[in-house]
Short mmCIF file of C-alpha atoms and ligand atoms in Angstrom, two decimals:
data_model
loop_
_atom_site.label_atom_id
_atom_site.label_comp_id
_atom_site.label_asym_id
_atom_site.label_seq_id
_atom_site.Cartn_x
_atom_site.Cartn_y
_atom_site.Cartn_z
CA UNK A 765 124.53 78.77 -16.55
CA UNK A 766 126.49 75.93 -17.84
CA UNK A 767 125.34 73.38 -20.35
CA UNK A 768 125.27 70.58 -17.79
CA UNK A 769 122.92 72.55 -15.61
CA UNK A 770 120.66 73.23 -18.59
CA UNK A 771 120.69 69.54 -19.55
CA UNK A 772 119.73 68.63 -16.00
CA UNK A 773 116.88 71.16 -16.01
CA UNK A 774 115.62 69.85 -19.39
CA UNK A 775 116.00 66.26 -18.25
CA UNK A 776 114.06 66.96 -15.09
CA UNK A 777 111.42 68.79 -16.99
CA UNK A 778 111.12 65.87 -19.42
CA UNK A 779 110.86 63.50 -16.51
CA UNK A 780 108.12 65.55 -14.93
CA UNK A 781 106.39 65.77 -18.26
CA UNK A 782 106.59 61.98 -18.66
CA UNK A 783 105.30 61.44 -15.18
CA UNK A 784 102.49 63.88 -15.71
CA UNK A 785 101.60 62.28 -19.06
CA UNK A 786 101.68 58.83 -17.51
CA UNK A 787 99.37 59.97 -14.74
CA UNK A 788 97.08 61.53 -17.36
CA UNK A 789 97.06 58.38 -19.50
CA UNK A 790 96.34 56.26 -16.50
CA UNK A 791 93.43 58.33 -15.39
CA UNK A 792 91.96 58.26 -18.96
CA UNK A 793 92.42 54.54 -19.05
CA UNK A 794 90.47 54.24 -15.80
CA UNK A 795 87.67 56.35 -17.24
CA UNK A 796 87.58 54.19 -20.37
CA UNK A 797 87.39 51.15 -18.17
CA UNK A 798 84.54 52.60 -16.16
CA UNK A 799 82.76 53.56 -19.35
CA UNK A 800 83.16 50.07 -20.64
CA UNK A 801 81.69 48.50 -17.58
CA UNK A 802 78.81 51.02 -17.74
CA UNK A 803 78.23 50.02 -21.35
CA UNK A 804 78.23 46.37 -20.33
CA UNK A 805 75.76 46.96 -17.54
CA UNK A 806 73.52 48.89 -19.84
CA UNK A 807 73.80 46.13 -22.42
CA UNK A 808 72.76 43.57 -19.83
CA UNK A 809 69.89 45.73 -18.59
CA UNK A 810 68.75 46.14 -22.17
CA UNK A 811 68.88 42.43 -22.75
CA UNK A 812 66.88 41.79 -19.56
CA UNK A 813 64.26 44.33 -20.57
CA UNK A 814 64.00 42.67 -23.94
CA UNK A 815 63.58 39.28 -22.30
CA UNK A 816 60.84 40.68 -20.05
CA UNK A 817 59.08 42.29 -23.00
CA UNK A 818 59.12 38.91 -24.75
CA UNK A 819 57.74 37.28 -21.59
CA UNK A 820 54.96 39.84 -21.39
CA UNK A 821 54.01 39.18 -25.00
CA UNK A 822 54.12 35.42 -24.45
CA UNK A 823 52.03 35.68 -21.27
CA UNK A 824 49.52 37.87 -23.07
CA UNK A 825 49.26 35.35 -25.85
CA UNK A 826 48.82 32.53 -23.36
CA UNK A 827 46.18 34.51 -21.53
CA UNK A 828 44.33 35.05 -24.78
CA UNK A 829 44.49 31.36 -25.58
CA UNK A 830 43.27 30.50 -22.06
CA UNK A 831 40.44 32.96 -22.45
CA UNK A 832 39.49 31.40 -25.79
CA UNK A 833 39.64 27.99 -24.25
CA UNK A 834 37.48 29.15 -21.36
CA UNK A 835 34.94 30.73 -23.76
CA UNK A 836 34.84 27.50 -25.71
CA UNK A 837 34.40 25.49 -22.53
CA UNK A 838 31.55 27.73 -21.32
CA UNK A 839 29.83 27.43 -24.71
CA UNK A 840 30.27 23.66 -24.64
CA UNK A 841 28.99 23.48 -21.07
CA UNK A 842 25.88 25.37 -22.07
CA UNK A 843 25.36 23.05 -25.01
CA UNK A 844 25.87 20.06 -22.74
CA UNK A 845 23.43 21.39 -20.15
CA UNK A 846 20.73 21.87 -22.79
CA UNK A 847 21.40 18.43 -24.15
CA UNK A 848 21.20 16.83 -20.70
CA UNK A 849 17.90 18.56 -20.08
CA UNK A 850 16.52 17.36 -23.41
CA UNK A 851 17.73 13.80 -22.79
CA UNK A 852 16.41 13.62 -19.21
CA UNK A 853 12.89 14.43 -20.40
CA UNK A 854 12.98 11.61 -22.95
CA UNK A 855 11.69 8.28 -21.75
CA UNK A 856 11.98 6.42 -25.05
CA UNK A 857 15.31 4.76 -25.64
CA UNK A 858 15.44 5.33 -29.38
CA UNK A 859 14.65 9.04 -28.98
CA UNK A 860 17.58 9.72 -26.60
CA UNK A 861 20.30 9.55 -29.24
CA UNK A 862 18.29 11.73 -31.64
CA UNK A 863 18.80 14.64 -29.20
CA UNK A 864 22.52 14.66 -30.08
CA UNK A 865 22.14 16.60 -33.34
CA UNK A 866 24.90 18.15 -35.57
CA UNK A 867 24.32 21.62 -34.09
CA UNK A 868 25.11 20.42 -30.58
CA UNK A 869 28.19 18.51 -31.72
CA UNK A 870 29.40 21.71 -33.43
CA UNK A 871 28.85 23.69 -30.21
CA UNK A 872 31.11 21.17 -28.51
CA UNK A 873 33.73 22.17 -31.08
CA UNK A 874 33.57 18.87 -32.98
CA UNK A 875 31.99 17.67 -36.22
CA UNK A 876 31.70 13.91 -36.11
CA UNK A 877 29.94 11.61 -33.69
CA UNK A 878 28.80 8.01 -33.43
CA UNK A 879 27.26 5.86 -30.74
CA UNK A 880 26.84 2.09 -30.49
CA UNK A 881 25.16 -0.24 -28.03
CA UNK A 882 26.52 -3.69 -27.45
CA UNK A 883 23.88 -6.38 -27.85
CA UNK A 884 25.08 -9.22 -25.66
CA UNK A 885 22.64 -11.82 -27.03
CA UNK A 886 23.30 -11.10 -30.72
CA UNK A 887 27.01 -10.43 -30.05
CA UNK A 888 26.73 -7.34 -32.25
CA UNK A 889 27.11 -3.60 -32.00
CA UNK A 890 24.00 -1.65 -32.82
CA UNK A 891 24.42 1.80 -34.37
CA UNK A 892 22.37 4.36 -32.44
CA UNK A 893 23.88 7.68 -33.58
CA UNK A 894 25.77 8.80 -36.70
CA UNK A 895 26.62 12.45 -37.41
CA UNK A 896 29.06 13.39 -40.15
CA UNK A 897 29.08 9.98 -41.85
CA UNK A 898 27.28 8.46 -44.83
CA UNK A 899 25.18 5.33 -44.24
CA UNK A 900 27.77 3.20 -45.93
CA UNK A 901 30.61 4.68 -43.78
CA UNK A 902 28.57 4.15 -40.64
CA UNK A 903 27.89 0.53 -41.50
CA UNK A 904 31.58 -0.03 -42.32
CA UNK A 905 32.57 1.39 -38.92
CA UNK A 906 29.92 -0.72 -37.16
CA UNK A 907 31.30 -3.89 -38.84
CA UNK A 908 34.80 -2.80 -37.85
CA UNK A 909 33.68 -2.67 -34.20
CA UNK A 910 31.99 -6.06 -34.56
CA UNK A 911 35.17 -7.49 -36.04
CA UNK A 912 37.17 -6.11 -33.09
CA UNK A 913 34.42 -6.75 -30.58
CA UNK A 914 36.72 -8.15 -27.89
CA UNK A 915 38.82 -5.01 -27.85
CA UNK A 916 35.79 -2.71 -27.82
CA UNK A 917 33.79 -4.67 -25.20
CA UNK A 918 36.95 -4.65 -23.06
CA UNK A 919 37.13 -0.92 -23.59
CA UNK A 920 33.51 -0.57 -22.33
CA UNK A 921 34.19 -2.76 -19.31
CA UNK A 922 37.33 -0.78 -18.41
CA UNK A 923 34.92 2.18 -17.84
CA UNK A 924 37.52 4.80 -18.90
CA UNK A 925 37.39 7.57 -21.50
CA UNK A 926 40.30 7.86 -23.94
CA UNK A 927 41.22 10.83 -26.15
CA UNK A 928 43.89 11.18 -28.80
CA UNK A 929 45.26 13.52 -31.44
CA UNK A 930 47.16 12.08 -34.38
CA UNK A 931 50.91 11.79 -33.71
CA UNK A 932 53.83 9.67 -34.87
CA UNK A 933 53.87 7.81 -31.55
CA UNK A 934 50.36 6.36 -32.03
CA UNK A 935 49.90 2.60 -31.90
CA UNK A 936 48.05 0.61 -34.59
CA UNK A 937 44.85 0.54 -32.49
CA UNK A 938 44.69 4.33 -32.49
CA UNK A 939 45.82 4.58 -36.13
CA UNK A 940 42.94 2.27 -37.06
CA UNK A 941 40.50 4.59 -35.29
CA UNK A 942 41.84 7.69 -37.15
CA UNK A 943 41.56 5.77 -40.43
CA UNK A 944 38.18 4.21 -39.93
CA UNK A 945 36.45 7.17 -38.34
CA UNK A 946 38.28 9.57 -40.68
CA UNK A 947 39.41 12.01 -37.96
CA UNK A 948 42.61 13.61 -36.63
CA UNK A 949 41.46 13.85 -33.05
CA UNK A 950 38.85 11.82 -31.14
CA UNK A 951 37.38 10.98 -27.76
CA UNK A 952 35.99 7.51 -27.06
CA UNK A 953 33.90 7.18 -23.93
CA UNK A 954 31.96 4.19 -22.55
CA UNK A 955 28.18 4.51 -22.05
CA UNK A 956 27.37 2.72 -18.82
CA UNK A 957 23.72 2.46 -17.79
CA UNK A 958 23.08 0.17 -14.81
CA UNK A 959 20.16 -1.46 -16.68
CA UNK A 960 20.55 -3.27 -20.02
CA UNK A 961 23.11 -2.93 -22.86
CA UNK A 962 26.13 -0.66 -22.48
CA UNK A 963 27.77 1.16 -25.33
CA UNK A 964 30.36 3.52 -26.79
CA UNK A 965 30.17 7.22 -27.57
CA UNK A 966 32.67 8.43 -30.22
CA UNK A 967 33.30 12.12 -30.95
CA UNK A 968 35.93 13.54 -33.19
CA UNK A 969 37.12 16.09 -35.73
CA UNK A 970 39.31 15.99 -38.78
CA UNK A 971 40.53 19.63 -38.40
CA UNK A 972 44.23 19.18 -37.90
CA UNK A 973 44.55 22.50 -36.04
CA UNK A 974 41.88 21.75 -33.47
CA UNK A 975 43.32 19.08 -31.21
CA UNK A 976 41.15 17.60 -28.46
CA UNK A 977 41.95 19.12 -25.08
CA UNK A 978 41.62 17.67 -21.59
CA UNK A 979 38.54 19.91 -21.23
CA UNK A 980 36.93 18.32 -24.31
CA UNK A 981 37.67 14.92 -22.92
CA UNK A 982 36.00 15.81 -19.61
CA UNK A 983 32.93 17.24 -21.36
CA UNK A 984 32.47 14.18 -23.55
CA UNK A 985 32.87 11.90 -20.53
CA UNK A 986 30.09 13.87 -18.84
CA UNK A 987 27.95 13.51 -21.98
CA UNK A 988 28.52 9.76 -22.07
CA UNK A 989 27.52 9.57 -18.41
CA UNK A 990 24.39 11.58 -19.10
CA UNK A 991 23.58 9.20 -21.95
CA UNK A 992 24.00 6.26 -19.59
CA UNK A 993 21.70 7.87 -17.07
CA UNK A 994 19.06 8.74 -19.66
CA UNK A 995 19.14 5.15 -21.02
CA UNK A 996 18.79 3.82 -17.51
CA UNK A 997 15.79 6.03 -16.80
CA UNK A 998 14.13 5.09 -20.09
CA UNK A 999 14.68 1.38 -19.40
CA UNK A 1000 13.35 1.60 -15.85
CA UNK A 1001 10.36 3.50 -17.16
CA UNK A 1002 9.81 0.86 -19.83
CA UNK A 1003 10.03 -1.84 -17.18
CA UNK A 1004 7.54 -0.10 -14.87
CA UNK A 1005 5.23 0.65 -17.77
CA UNK A 1006 5.29 -2.98 -18.89
CA UNK A 1007 4.63 -4.17 -15.37
CA UNK A 1008 1.70 -1.80 -15.13
CA UNK A 1009 0.35 -2.94 -18.48
CA UNK A 1010 0.61 -6.55 -17.33
CA UNK A 1011 -1.13 -5.72 -14.08
CA UNK A 1012 -3.90 -3.88 -15.91
CA UNK A 1013 -4.31 -6.87 -18.25
CA UNK A 1014 -4.46 -9.24 -15.31
CA UNK A 1015 -7.03 -7.05 -13.51
CA UNK A 1016 -9.06 -6.89 -16.72
CA UNK A 1017 -8.91 -10.67 -17.13
CA UNK A 1018 -9.85 -11.23 -13.49
CA UNK A 1019 -12.69 -8.72 -13.73
CA UNK A 1020 -13.95 -10.47 -16.82
CA UNK A 1021 -13.67 -13.89 -15.11
CA UNK A 1022 -15.46 -12.50 -12.04
CA UNK A 1023 -18.23 -10.94 -14.06
CA UNK A 1024 -18.69 -14.27 -15.87
CA UNK A 1025 -18.76 -16.05 -12.51
CA UNK A 1026 -21.21 -13.46 -11.22
CA UNK A 1027 -23.42 -14.00 -14.25
CA UNK A 1028 -23.28 -17.74 -13.55
CA UNK A 1029 -24.12 -17.19 -9.88
CA UNK A 1030 -27.03 -14.94 -10.88
CA UNK A 1031 -28.28 -17.60 -13.30
CA UNK A 1032 -27.97 -20.35 -10.69
CA UNK A 1033 -29.68 -18.15 -8.13
CA UNK A 1034 -32.48 -17.38 -10.57
CA UNK A 1035 -32.85 -21.08 -11.35
CA UNK A 1036 -32.91 -21.88 -7.62
CA UNK A 1037 -35.56 -19.21 -6.98
CA UNK A 1038 -37.55 -20.60 -9.87
CA UNK A 1039 -37.17 -24.13 -8.52
CA UNK A 1040 -38.15 -23.15 -4.99
CA UNK A 1041 -41.10 -21.21 -6.28
CA UNK A 1042 -42.45 -24.06 -8.49
CA UNK A 1043 -41.84 -26.71 -5.80
CA UNK A 1044 -43.63 -24.54 -3.26
CA UNK A 1045 -46.57 -24.14 -5.62
CA UNK A 1046 -46.67 -27.90 -6.20
CA UNK A 1047 -46.63 -28.46 -2.44
CA UNK A 1048 -49.38 -25.97 -1.74
CA UNK A 1049 -52.10 -27.81 -3.71
CA UNK A 1050 -51.79 -31.20 -1.94
CA UNK A 1051 -51.35 -29.36 1.37
CA UNK A 1052 -54.62 -27.54 0.90
CA UNK A 1053 -56.30 -30.91 0.17
CA UNK A 1054 -54.73 -32.55 3.29
CA UNK A 1055 -55.92 -29.62 5.42
CA UNK A 1056 -59.36 -29.75 3.78
CA UNK A 1057 -59.77 -33.46 4.37
CA UNK A 1058 -58.46 -33.22 7.94
CA UNK A 1059 -61.01 -30.44 8.66
CA UNK A 1060 -63.88 -32.43 7.18
CA UNK A 1061 -62.83 -35.51 9.18
CA UNK A 1062 -62.49 -33.54 12.43
CA UNK A 1063 -66.02 -32.11 12.04
CA UNK A 1064 -67.39 -35.65 12.20
CA UNK A 1065 -69.54 -35.11 9.09
CA UNK A 1066 -68.18 -38.30 7.55
CA UNK A 1067 -68.96 -40.30 10.66
CA UNK A 1068 -68.11 -40.16 14.30
CA UNK A 1069 -64.44 -40.49 15.06
CA UNK A 1070 -62.92 -41.74 18.24
CA UNK A 1071 -61.11 -39.26 20.49
CA UNK A 1072 -57.71 -40.70 19.75
CA UNK A 1073 -58.24 -40.33 16.01
CA UNK A 1074 -59.47 -36.82 16.58
CA UNK A 1075 -56.31 -35.91 18.42
CA UNK A 1076 -54.22 -37.22 15.54
CA UNK A 1077 -56.34 -35.36 12.97
CA UNK A 1078 -55.73 -32.17 14.95
CA UNK A 1079 -52.00 -32.90 14.82
CA UNK A 1080 -52.31 -33.36 11.06
CA UNK A 1081 -54.04 -30.00 10.93
CA UNK A 1082 -51.37 -28.27 13.07
CA UNK A 1083 -48.46 -29.72 11.10
CA UNK A 1084 -50.21 -28.86 7.84
CA UNK A 1085 -50.47 -25.26 9.09
CA UNK A 1086 -46.77 -25.19 9.93
CA UNK A 1087 -45.93 -26.73 6.55
CA UNK A 1088 -48.21 -24.20 4.81
CA UNK A 1089 -46.45 -21.37 6.69
CA UNK A 1090 -43.05 -22.79 5.63
CA UNK A 1091 -44.17 -23.04 2.00
CA UNK A 1092 -45.55 -19.53 2.09
CA UNK A 1093 -42.31 -18.17 3.52
CA UNK A 1094 -40.36 -20.00 0.79
CA UNK A 1095 -42.64 -18.63 -1.86
CA UNK A 1096 -42.38 -15.10 -0.50
CA UNK A 1097 -38.59 -15.24 -0.38
CA UNK A 1098 -38.54 -16.50 -3.97
CA UNK A 1099 -40.97 -13.82 -5.06
CA UNK A 1100 -39.02 -11.00 -3.39
CA UNK A 1101 -35.69 -12.29 -4.68
CA UNK A 1102 -36.93 -12.47 -8.25
CA UNK A 1103 -38.56 -9.01 -7.87
CA UNK A 1104 -41.98 -10.51 -8.56
CA UNK A 1105 -43.56 -9.16 -5.39
CA UNK A 1106 -45.71 -6.10 -5.86
CA UNK A 1107 -45.18 -3.64 -3.00
CA UNK A 1108 -47.85 -1.17 -2.27
CA UNK A 1109 -46.21 1.50 -0.13
CA UNK A 1110 -47.91 4.26 1.86
CA UNK A 1111 -47.24 6.36 4.98
CA UNK A 1112 -47.94 4.05 7.87
CA UNK A 1113 -48.15 4.63 11.61
CA UNK A 1114 -45.57 2.22 13.06
CA UNK A 1115 -47.04 2.52 16.57
CA UNK A 1116 -50.30 0.99 15.31
CA UNK A 1117 -48.52 -1.85 13.54
CA UNK A 1118 -46.34 -2.67 16.57
CA UNK A 1119 -49.44 -2.57 18.82
CA UNK A 1120 -51.19 -5.06 16.52
CA UNK A 1121 -48.15 -7.36 16.61
CA UNK A 1122 -47.95 -7.08 20.44
CA UNK A 1123 -51.60 -8.08 20.55
CA UNK A 1124 -50.99 -11.02 18.26
CA UNK A 1125 -48.03 -12.24 20.29
CA UNK A 1126 -49.49 -11.49 23.75
CA UNK A 1127 -50.09 -15.19 24.59
CA UNK A 1128 -46.37 -15.99 24.15
CA UNK A 1129 -45.36 -12.79 26.00
CA UNK A 1130 -47.62 -13.66 28.86
CA UNK A 1131 -46.51 -17.24 28.99
CA UNK A 1132 -42.88 -16.20 29.49
CA UNK A 1133 -43.75 -13.05 31.49
CA UNK A 1134 -41.74 -10.95 29.12
CA UNK A 1135 -42.25 -7.21 29.15
CA UNK A 1136 -42.56 -5.56 25.73
CA UNK A 1137 -41.65 -1.85 25.85
CA UNK A 1138 -42.14 0.74 23.07
CA UNK A 1139 -40.31 3.96 22.48
CA UNK A 1140 -41.51 5.33 19.11
CA UNK A 1141 -41.43 9.15 19.56
CA UNK A 1142 -43.38 11.43 17.26
CA UNK A 1143 -41.37 12.24 14.14
CA UNK A 1144 -39.91 8.80 13.90
CA UNK A 1145 -43.09 6.74 14.07
CA UNK A 1146 -44.25 7.06 10.47
CA UNK A 1147 -42.64 5.23 7.57
CA UNK A 1148 -43.38 4.85 3.89
CA UNK A 1149 -43.88 1.07 3.71
CA UNK A 1150 -45.96 -1.85 2.56
CA UNK A 1151 -48.04 -2.37 5.69
CA UNK A 1152 -48.53 -6.13 5.35
CA UNK A 1153 -44.83 -6.80 4.69
CA UNK A 1154 -43.57 -4.58 7.49
CA UNK A 1155 -46.01 -6.23 9.91
CA UNK A 1156 -44.38 -9.57 8.97
CA UNK A 1157 -40.97 -8.05 9.76
CA UNK A 1158 -42.12 -7.02 13.27
CA UNK A 1159 -43.88 -10.38 13.83
CA UNK A 1160 -40.72 -12.32 12.88
CA UNK A 1161 -38.30 -10.17 14.87
CA UNK A 1162 -40.44 -9.86 18.03
CA UNK A 1163 -41.33 -13.55 17.82
CA UNK A 1164 -37.61 -14.43 17.64
CA UNK A 1165 -36.85 -12.08 20.56
CA UNK A 1166 -39.51 -13.88 22.64
CA UNK A 1167 -38.21 -17.29 21.53
CA UNK A 1168 -34.59 -16.56 22.51
CA UNK A 1169 -35.24 -14.54 25.69
CA UNK A 1170 -35.60 -16.32 28.98
CA UNK A 1171 -38.61 -15.77 31.24
CA UNK A 1172 -39.12 -12.34 32.81
CA UNK A 1173 -36.90 -10.71 30.22
CA UNK A 1174 -37.50 -7.45 28.40
CA UNK A 1175 -37.98 -6.60 24.74
CA UNK A 1176 -37.77 -2.96 23.62
CA UNK A 1177 -38.91 -1.58 20.32
CA UNK A 1178 -37.56 1.91 19.72
CA UNK A 1179 -37.10 4.24 16.77
CA UNK A 1180 -35.16 7.40 15.86
CA UNK A 1181 -34.50 9.46 12.78
CA UNK A 1182 -31.37 9.01 10.66
CA UNK A 1183 -31.19 11.64 7.91
CA UNK A 1184 -34.22 10.90 5.72
CA UNK A 1185 -34.76 7.42 7.14
CA UNK A 1186 -36.05 5.93 10.34
CA UNK A 1187 -34.01 3.43 12.28
CA UNK A 1188 -35.88 0.85 14.31
CA UNK A 1189 -34.15 -1.19 17.04
CA UNK A 1190 -35.59 -4.35 18.54
CA UNK A 1191 -33.56 -5.27 21.66
CA UNK A 1192 -33.93 -8.24 23.89
CA UNK A 1193 -32.26 -9.60 26.98
CA UNK A 1194 -31.95 -13.06 25.45
CA UNK A 1195 -29.17 -15.61 24.87
CA UNK A 1196 -27.40 -13.53 22.23
CA UNK A 1197 -25.77 -14.70 19.03
CA UNK A 1198 -22.13 -15.78 18.73
CA UNK A 1199 -20.01 -13.27 16.77
CA UNK A 1200 -19.18 -15.71 13.97
CA UNK A 1201 -22.89 -16.43 13.31
CA UNK A 1202 -24.07 -12.83 13.18
CA UNK A 1203 -23.84 -12.54 9.39
CA UNK A 1204 -24.93 -16.09 8.65
CA UNK A 1205 -28.24 -15.86 10.50
CA UNK A 1206 -29.64 -13.82 7.56
CA UNK A 1207 -28.90 -16.69 5.14
CA UNK A 1208 -31.58 -19.21 4.24
CA UNK A 1209 -32.02 -22.19 6.61
CA UNK A 1210 -29.22 -21.05 8.94
CA UNK A 1211 -29.89 -21.61 12.64
CA UNK A 1212 -27.43 -21.27 15.48
CA UNK A 1213 -26.67 -24.61 17.01
CA UNK A 1214 -27.79 -23.99 20.60
CA UNK A 1215 -30.01 -25.55 23.23
CA UNK A 1216 -33.06 -23.41 22.43
CA UNK A 1217 -32.92 -24.28 18.77
CA UNK A 1218 -32.58 -27.97 19.60
CA UNK A 1219 -35.80 -27.82 21.61
CA UNK A 1220 -37.85 -25.41 19.46
CA UNK A 1221 -38.85 -25.89 15.88
CA UNK A 1222 -37.79 -23.41 13.30
CA UNK A 1223 -37.04 -23.19 9.59
CA UNK A 1224 -34.21 -20.67 9.44
CA UNK A 1225 -36.19 -18.75 6.86
CA UNK A 1226 -37.63 -15.95 9.02
CA UNK A 1227 -34.59 -13.64 8.97
CA UNK A 1228 -34.00 -14.23 5.26
CA UNK A 1229 -37.55 -13.12 4.58
CA UNK A 1230 -37.16 -10.11 6.92
CA UNK A 1231 -33.92 -9.08 5.16
CA UNK A 1232 -35.51 -9.41 1.74
CA UNK A 1233 -38.49 -7.30 2.77
CA UNK A 1234 -36.28 -4.57 4.28
CA UNK A 1235 -34.08 -4.50 1.19
CA UNK A 1236 -37.13 -4.33 -1.03
CA UNK A 1237 -37.89 -1.07 0.89
CA UNK A 1238 -34.28 0.11 0.13
CA UNK A 1239 -33.43 -0.27 3.78
CA UNK A 1240 -30.65 -2.12 5.63
CA UNK A 1241 -30.74 -4.64 8.44
CA UNK A 1242 -28.03 -5.69 10.89
CA UNK A 1243 -27.58 -7.19 14.33
CA UNK A 1244 -25.41 -6.38 17.35
CA UNK A 1245 -25.33 -9.04 19.98
CA UNK A 1246 -23.47 -10.28 22.98
CA UNK A 1247 -23.82 -13.86 24.11
CA UNK A 1248 -25.79 -14.31 27.32
CA UNK A 1249 -26.63 -10.59 27.35
CA UNK A 1250 -28.96 -10.01 24.45
CA UNK A 1251 -29.35 -8.92 20.85
CA UNK A 1252 -30.42 -5.78 19.04
CA UNK A 1253 -31.80 -6.14 15.52
CA UNK A 1254 -31.77 -2.78 13.75
CA UNK A 1255 -33.20 -1.83 10.36
CA UNK A 1256 -33.87 1.33 8.43
CA UNK A 1257 -37.00 2.31 6.56
CA UNK A 1258 -37.74 5.25 4.28
CA UNK A 1259 -39.94 8.01 5.65
P1 ADP B 1087 -35.69 -19.58 13.02
O1 ADP B 1087 -36.10 -18.62 14.06
O2 ADP B 1087 -36.80 -20.28 12.34
O3 ADP B 1087 -34.59 -20.50 13.45
P2 ADP B 1087 -34.67 -17.26 11.73
O4 ADP B 1087 -34.22 -17.00 10.36
O5 ADP B 1087 -35.79 -16.37 12.25
O6 ADP B 1087 -35.04 -18.73 11.85
O7 ADP B 1087 -33.48 -17.08 12.71
C1 ADP B 1087 -32.27 -17.75 12.39
C2 ADP B 1087 -31.43 -17.98 13.63
O8 ADP B 1087 -30.97 -16.74 14.18
C3 ADP B 1087 -32.20 -18.58 14.79
O9 ADP B 1087 -32.28 -19.95 14.64
C4 ADP B 1087 -31.37 -18.16 15.99
O10 ADP B 1087 -30.33 -19.06 16.17
C5 ADP B 1087 -30.87 -16.80 15.60
N1 ADP B 1087 -31.69 -15.71 16.18
C6 ADP B 1087 -32.62 -14.99 15.56
N2 ADP B 1087 -33.14 -14.03 16.37
C7 ADP B 1087 -32.49 -14.19 17.54
C8 ADP B 1087 -32.55 -13.49 18.84
N3 ADP B 1087 -33.37 -12.49 19.01
N4 ADP B 1087 -31.74 -13.93 19.81
C9 ADP B 1087 -30.88 -14.95 19.61
N5 ADP B 1087 -30.75 -15.63 18.44
C10 ADP B 1087 -31.57 -15.26 17.42
#
């Protein structure tokens, strides 16, 4: 082996060695590179995980805060609900604001509150609520509002709640509020009842770390609305109550006036009865003399009288009788009205009374060929009455029925029981009574203006007397009538 061959071998070996080493170095380099990129990836993943962990912590904290906020809101809502209930049951305006006490304000998460009503006439704010302020502070704030009344009445009329927490960006208006009301955060809400004065509700706190949230603002707006509603209710109630009082007063006054008028009417009526009674008495004495003298003259004891004179004396006698009857009726009406008549009541057989009356009136019945029918069944033919007075009732009513019934007509007297009383009906087939006169005929001197009345004499006292007698028996009398068909006079009597 020569040296050149050896050198070549060594050189080749060295070359191979270099190539091999290069390959080795290159593969290591690659591995290092791969490792590096793995490290980078891991680093990134680690950073991301860290970020996520931070996010989780942040979200958790936010959730906690939201939960706290929610709890606070629920508590406030409960407080507000109780307050609304208390206010809605109050119907006195000055009591409404008293319901907003320090405990409730605390439950709303605040510690200061004031309310004012704007008095339009006096152009002044009236303090209606003050919690968390001394009297002097409250008065100072009230004067402050008065001084800035344009701004604050404009605020009311804008009908919008404002809330604020102290910050550098605040304008002077807000800065004034922080200063005057001595707070760091506040809500100012208008009180807007539909009736009467409007106002302002202020709520605030001076805790720097308890800023007013949107939720607080909403709640206080609701409270101001509730206040407005409660004031409106109280004012409407007050109005209704006043109207009722006025009405009651008027009714009382009218009742008093009416009772005075009634007293007066009673007095006048008593005086009239007295007058009628004394005039009737005065008339009776000369009437008795006239009748007496006329009788003596007509007997001829004082000398013979010619036939013509006799006829006139008889007329004097007849008219005196009529006048005496009239005076007696008047006297009886006056006596019954003044309660001076003495009634002697006993159980009387009505059939007998009616038969006597029919007998008495038979000449008139015969003259007009009027049939008088009776229907007084057993059980309703006995009444507890003053016989003489009830006989007068039948005489008057049947006599009237004859008077106002044309020839060949029918008159029916019937009776039936009504509870403890007896009802008697006297019906005729006469001319009837116009509807508008049916009440008036029981009044003194009232007579329907018709042909029969123009031809026949009458006083208009008969039915008044009848009514008085029936009422003295605690009964009632009424008439049902149809013109040209007939009338039914009905009355009740005790059994
Ligand atoms: P007088 O019969 O004297 O007129 P009354 O008091 O008895 O007075 O009656 C008052 C009026 O009532 C009568 O004038 C008459 O117009 C009316 N009247 C009474 N009874 C009847 C009757 N049965 N039918 C129709 N009208 C009657």
